[in-house]
Coordinates of C-alpha atoms in Angstrom, one line a residue:
X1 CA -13.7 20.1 6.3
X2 CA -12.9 22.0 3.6
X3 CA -15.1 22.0 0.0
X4 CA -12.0 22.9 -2.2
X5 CA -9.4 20.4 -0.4
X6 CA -5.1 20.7 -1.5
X7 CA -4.6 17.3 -2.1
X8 CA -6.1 14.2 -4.0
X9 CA -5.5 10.8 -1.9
X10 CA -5.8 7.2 -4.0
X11 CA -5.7 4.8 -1.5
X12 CA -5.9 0.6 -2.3
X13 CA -7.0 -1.9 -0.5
X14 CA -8.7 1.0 1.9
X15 CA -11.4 -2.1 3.3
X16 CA -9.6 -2.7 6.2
X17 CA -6.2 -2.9 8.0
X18 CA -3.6 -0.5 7.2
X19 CA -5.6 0.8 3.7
X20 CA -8.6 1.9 6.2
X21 CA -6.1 3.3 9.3
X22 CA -3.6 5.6 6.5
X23 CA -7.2 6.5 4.6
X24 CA -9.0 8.4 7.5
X25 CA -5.7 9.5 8.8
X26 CA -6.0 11.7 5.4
X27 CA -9.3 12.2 6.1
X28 CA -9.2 13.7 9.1
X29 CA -6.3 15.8 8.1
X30 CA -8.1 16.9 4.9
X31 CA -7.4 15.3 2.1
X32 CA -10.2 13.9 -0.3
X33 CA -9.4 10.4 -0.5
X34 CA -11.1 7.8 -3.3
X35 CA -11.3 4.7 -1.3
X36 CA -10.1 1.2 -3.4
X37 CA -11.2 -2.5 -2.9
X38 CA -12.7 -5.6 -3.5
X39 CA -15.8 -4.9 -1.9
X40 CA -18.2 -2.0 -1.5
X41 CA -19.3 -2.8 1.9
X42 CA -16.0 -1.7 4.1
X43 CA -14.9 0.8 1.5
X44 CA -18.0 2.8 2.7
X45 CA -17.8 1.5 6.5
X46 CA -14.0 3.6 6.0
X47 CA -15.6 6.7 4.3
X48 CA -18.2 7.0 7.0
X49 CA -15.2 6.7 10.3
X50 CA -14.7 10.1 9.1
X51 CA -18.1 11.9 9.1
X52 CA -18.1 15.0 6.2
X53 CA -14.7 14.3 4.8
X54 CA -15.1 14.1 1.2
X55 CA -14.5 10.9 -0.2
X56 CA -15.1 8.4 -3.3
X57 CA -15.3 4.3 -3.1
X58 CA -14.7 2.4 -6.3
X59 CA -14.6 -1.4 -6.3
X60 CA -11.2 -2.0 -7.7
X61 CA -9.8 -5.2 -8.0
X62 CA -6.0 -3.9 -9.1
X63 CA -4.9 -7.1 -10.8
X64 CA -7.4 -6.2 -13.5
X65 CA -6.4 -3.6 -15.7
X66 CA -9.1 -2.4 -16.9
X67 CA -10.8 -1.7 -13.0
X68 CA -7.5 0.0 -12.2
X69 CA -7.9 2.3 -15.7
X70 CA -11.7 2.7 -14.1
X71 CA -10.3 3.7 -10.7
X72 CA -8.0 6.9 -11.8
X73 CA -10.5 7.9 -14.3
X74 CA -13.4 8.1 -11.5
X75 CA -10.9 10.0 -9.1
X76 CA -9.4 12.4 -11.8
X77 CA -13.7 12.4 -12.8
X78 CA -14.7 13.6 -9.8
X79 CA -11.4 15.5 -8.0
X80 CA -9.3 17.0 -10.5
X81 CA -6.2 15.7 -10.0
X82 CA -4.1 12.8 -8.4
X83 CA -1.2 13.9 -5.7
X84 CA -0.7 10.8 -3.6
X85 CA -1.2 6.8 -4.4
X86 CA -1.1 4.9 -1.1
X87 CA -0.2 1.4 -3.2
X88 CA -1.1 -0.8 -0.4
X89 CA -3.4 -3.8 -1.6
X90 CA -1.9 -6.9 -0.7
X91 CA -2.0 -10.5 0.2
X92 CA -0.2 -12.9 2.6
X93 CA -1.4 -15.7 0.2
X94 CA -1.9 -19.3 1.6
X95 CA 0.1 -19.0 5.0
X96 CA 2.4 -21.5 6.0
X97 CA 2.2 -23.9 2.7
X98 CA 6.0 -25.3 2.4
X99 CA 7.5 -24.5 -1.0
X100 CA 7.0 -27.7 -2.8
X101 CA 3.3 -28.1 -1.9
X102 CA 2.8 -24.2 -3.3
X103 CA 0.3 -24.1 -6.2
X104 CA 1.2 -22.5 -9.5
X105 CA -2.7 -20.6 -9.1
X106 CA -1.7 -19.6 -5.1
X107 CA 1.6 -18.2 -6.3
X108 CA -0.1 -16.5 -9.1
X109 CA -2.9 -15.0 -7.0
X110 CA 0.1 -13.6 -5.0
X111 CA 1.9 -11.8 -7.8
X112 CA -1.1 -10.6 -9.7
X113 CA -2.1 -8.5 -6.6
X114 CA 1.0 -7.9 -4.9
X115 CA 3.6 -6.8 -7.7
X116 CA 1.7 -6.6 -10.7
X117 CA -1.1 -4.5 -8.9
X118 CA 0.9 -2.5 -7.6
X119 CA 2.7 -2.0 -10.9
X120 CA -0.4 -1.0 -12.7
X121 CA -1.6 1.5 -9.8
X122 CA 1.9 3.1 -9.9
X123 CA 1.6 3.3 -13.9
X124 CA -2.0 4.8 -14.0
X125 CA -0.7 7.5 -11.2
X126 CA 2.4 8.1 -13.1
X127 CA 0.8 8.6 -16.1
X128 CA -1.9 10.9 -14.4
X129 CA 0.9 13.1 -12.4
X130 CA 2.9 13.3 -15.3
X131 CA 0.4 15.0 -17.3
X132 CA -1.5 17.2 -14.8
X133 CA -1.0 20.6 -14.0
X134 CA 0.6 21.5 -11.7
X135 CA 2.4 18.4 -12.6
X136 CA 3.7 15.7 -10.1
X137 CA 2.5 13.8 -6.7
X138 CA 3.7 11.4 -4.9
X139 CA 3.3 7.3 -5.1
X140 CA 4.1 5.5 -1.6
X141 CA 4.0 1.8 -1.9
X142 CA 3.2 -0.7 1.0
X143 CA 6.6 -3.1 1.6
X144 CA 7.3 -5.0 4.2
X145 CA 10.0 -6.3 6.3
X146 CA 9.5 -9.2 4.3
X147 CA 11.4 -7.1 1.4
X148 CA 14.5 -7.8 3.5
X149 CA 14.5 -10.9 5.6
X150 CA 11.6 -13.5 5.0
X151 CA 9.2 -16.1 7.0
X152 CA 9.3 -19.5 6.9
X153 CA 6.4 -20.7 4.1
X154 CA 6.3 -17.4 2.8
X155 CA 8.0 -17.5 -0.7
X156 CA 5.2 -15.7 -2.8
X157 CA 4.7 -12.9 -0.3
X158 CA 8.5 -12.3 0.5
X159 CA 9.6 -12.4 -3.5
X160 CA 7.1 -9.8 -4.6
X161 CA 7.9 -8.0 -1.9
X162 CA 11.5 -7.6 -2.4
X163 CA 10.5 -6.9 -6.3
X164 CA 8.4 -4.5 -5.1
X165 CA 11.4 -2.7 -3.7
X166 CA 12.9 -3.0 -7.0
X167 CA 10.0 -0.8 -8.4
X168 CA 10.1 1.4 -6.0
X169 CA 13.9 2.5 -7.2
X170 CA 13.0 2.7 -10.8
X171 CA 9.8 4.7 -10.4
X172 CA 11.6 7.0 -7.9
X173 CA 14.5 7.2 -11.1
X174 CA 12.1 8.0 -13.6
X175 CA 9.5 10.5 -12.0
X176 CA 12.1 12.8 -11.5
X177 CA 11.8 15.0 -14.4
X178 CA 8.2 14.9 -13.9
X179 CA 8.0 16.1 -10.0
X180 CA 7.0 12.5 -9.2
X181 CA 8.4 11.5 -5.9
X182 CA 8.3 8.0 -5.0
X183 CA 9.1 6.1 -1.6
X184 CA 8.2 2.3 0.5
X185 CA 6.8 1.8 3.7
X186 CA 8.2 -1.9 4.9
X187 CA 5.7 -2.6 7.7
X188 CA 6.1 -5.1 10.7
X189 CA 3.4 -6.6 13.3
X190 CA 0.8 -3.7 13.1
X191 CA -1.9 -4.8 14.7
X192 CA -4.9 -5.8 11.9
X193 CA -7.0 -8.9 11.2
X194 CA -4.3 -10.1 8.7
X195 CA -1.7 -10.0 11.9
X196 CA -4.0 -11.2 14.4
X197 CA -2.7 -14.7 14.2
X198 CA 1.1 -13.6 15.1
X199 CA 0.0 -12.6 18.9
X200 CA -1.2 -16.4 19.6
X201 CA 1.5 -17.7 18.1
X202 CA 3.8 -17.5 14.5
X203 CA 6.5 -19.7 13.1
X204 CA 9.6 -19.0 13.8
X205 CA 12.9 -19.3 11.6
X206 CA 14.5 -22.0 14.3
X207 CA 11.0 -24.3 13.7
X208 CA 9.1 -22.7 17.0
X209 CA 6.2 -21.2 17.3
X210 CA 6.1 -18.3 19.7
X211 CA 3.6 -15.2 19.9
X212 CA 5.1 -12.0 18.8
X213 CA 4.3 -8.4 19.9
X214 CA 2.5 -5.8 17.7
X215 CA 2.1 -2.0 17.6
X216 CA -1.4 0.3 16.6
X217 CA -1.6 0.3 13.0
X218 CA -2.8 4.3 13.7
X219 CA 1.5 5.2 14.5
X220 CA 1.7 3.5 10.7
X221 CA -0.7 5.7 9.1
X222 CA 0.4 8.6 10.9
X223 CA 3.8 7.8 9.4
X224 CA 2.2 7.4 6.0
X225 CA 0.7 10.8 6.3
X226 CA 4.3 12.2 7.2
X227 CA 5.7 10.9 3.7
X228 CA 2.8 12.3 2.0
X229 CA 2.5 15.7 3.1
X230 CA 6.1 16.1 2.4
X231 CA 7.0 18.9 -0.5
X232 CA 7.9 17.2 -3.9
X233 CA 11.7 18.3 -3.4
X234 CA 12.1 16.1 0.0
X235 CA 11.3 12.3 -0.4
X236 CA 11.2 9.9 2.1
X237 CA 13.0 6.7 -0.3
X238 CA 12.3 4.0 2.6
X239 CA 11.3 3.7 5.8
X240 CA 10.7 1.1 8.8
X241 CA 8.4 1.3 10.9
X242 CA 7.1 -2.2 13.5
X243 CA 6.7 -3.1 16.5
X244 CA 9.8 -2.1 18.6
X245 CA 10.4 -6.2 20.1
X246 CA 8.9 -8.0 17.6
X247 CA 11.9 -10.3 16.5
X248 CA 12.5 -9.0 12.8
X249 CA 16.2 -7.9 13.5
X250 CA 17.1 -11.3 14.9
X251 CA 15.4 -13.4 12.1
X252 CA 17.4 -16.4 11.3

């Protein structure tokens, strides 16, 4: 590893699952990386998958402004500079709650981290690339293909998904005259804890419950790392990437 790395890495929810499999994919390729989450703990088990890269932790819970203001001034603190947000901090919410039994507090939980998190990273990065120099990076925010077709019981998740998508556009509009390129990952069945359930057995949109297949959540990051390493002028607006059977195309 390098001691004067190219490229600054934010990565959210880096504690496990995809966060942990996209942040020492850029590890290993190079890139200094300031790990975000909830808790300490896995952000330093992450850090230390990938012996001598450099790296940061901050405990960052992004639907609090003020821990997300602390996050980009501890990475621009200690790195320099900002050229990539990995936006990927997320919850399913309560899984399988029919609409009219939904709390106002679960749907609330699932909005504050999973749009307006995601809105506030993207704002703190924008503001950083915007102003750095060289100017510009890239922001790549964690979909799903629940930002085109949804689950059964999954209104929270599937709405500020597909709003997500709608930020996605309008950041992508407006970091143009600032070298700020901005793109989506919509993710199916990688194989983490939160997906584990959906190998023994997931609801179905005809009522059934039937186990679906899953691909290495290592082919996603090495996908994220493809988007990111990109040049500023080429940009990567959305792509797909899941589990080649799993039975997203025939939802419905």
């Amino acid at each position: 590893m390098t001691d004067t790395p190219s490229k600054i890495a934010v990565v959210t929810g880096a504690g496990s699952g995809i966060g942990r499999a996209v942040a020492v994919e850029l590890l290993g390729a190079g890139w200094s990386v300031v790990l975000a989450g909830r808790r300490p703990e896995p952000l330093e088990e992450t850090a230390a998958l990938v012996p001598g890269a450099l790296s940061l932790t901050v405990r960052t819970d992004v639907a609090r402004p003020e821990d997300v203001t602390a996050l980009f001034a501890a990475a621009v603190d200690r790195f320099g500079r900002v050229d990539l947000l990995f936006n990927n901090a997320g919850t399913f919410g309560p899984g399988g709650v029919p609409v009219e039994d939904l709390s106002y507090e679960a749907w609330r939980h699932v909005v504050d981290t999973n749009l307006n998190g995601a809105f506030l990273c993207a704002q703190a990065a924008y503001r950083q690339m915007k102003e750095q120099d060289p100017q510009g990076g890239r922001i790549i925010n964690n979909g799903s293909v629940s930002a085109h077709a949804p689950r059964p019981h999954s209104a929270p998740y599937t709405a500020t998904k597909h709003a997500l998508t709608g930020l996605t556009k309008a950041l992508s509009l407006d970091g143009r005259p600032y070298r700020i390129a901005v793109g989506q990952i919509d993710i199916g069945n990688a194989a983490t804890d939160m997906t584990a359930r959906m190998q023994t057995g997931a609801l179905q949109a005809n009522g059934e419950v039937a186990p679906e297949p899953v691909m290495d959540v290592a082919d996603v990051a090495r996908t994220v790392r493809h988007m990111a390493e990109l040049p500023l002028e080429a940009n990567v607006q959305f792509a797909t990437v899941l589990a080649t059977t799993m039975p997203y195309v025939g939802r419905g």
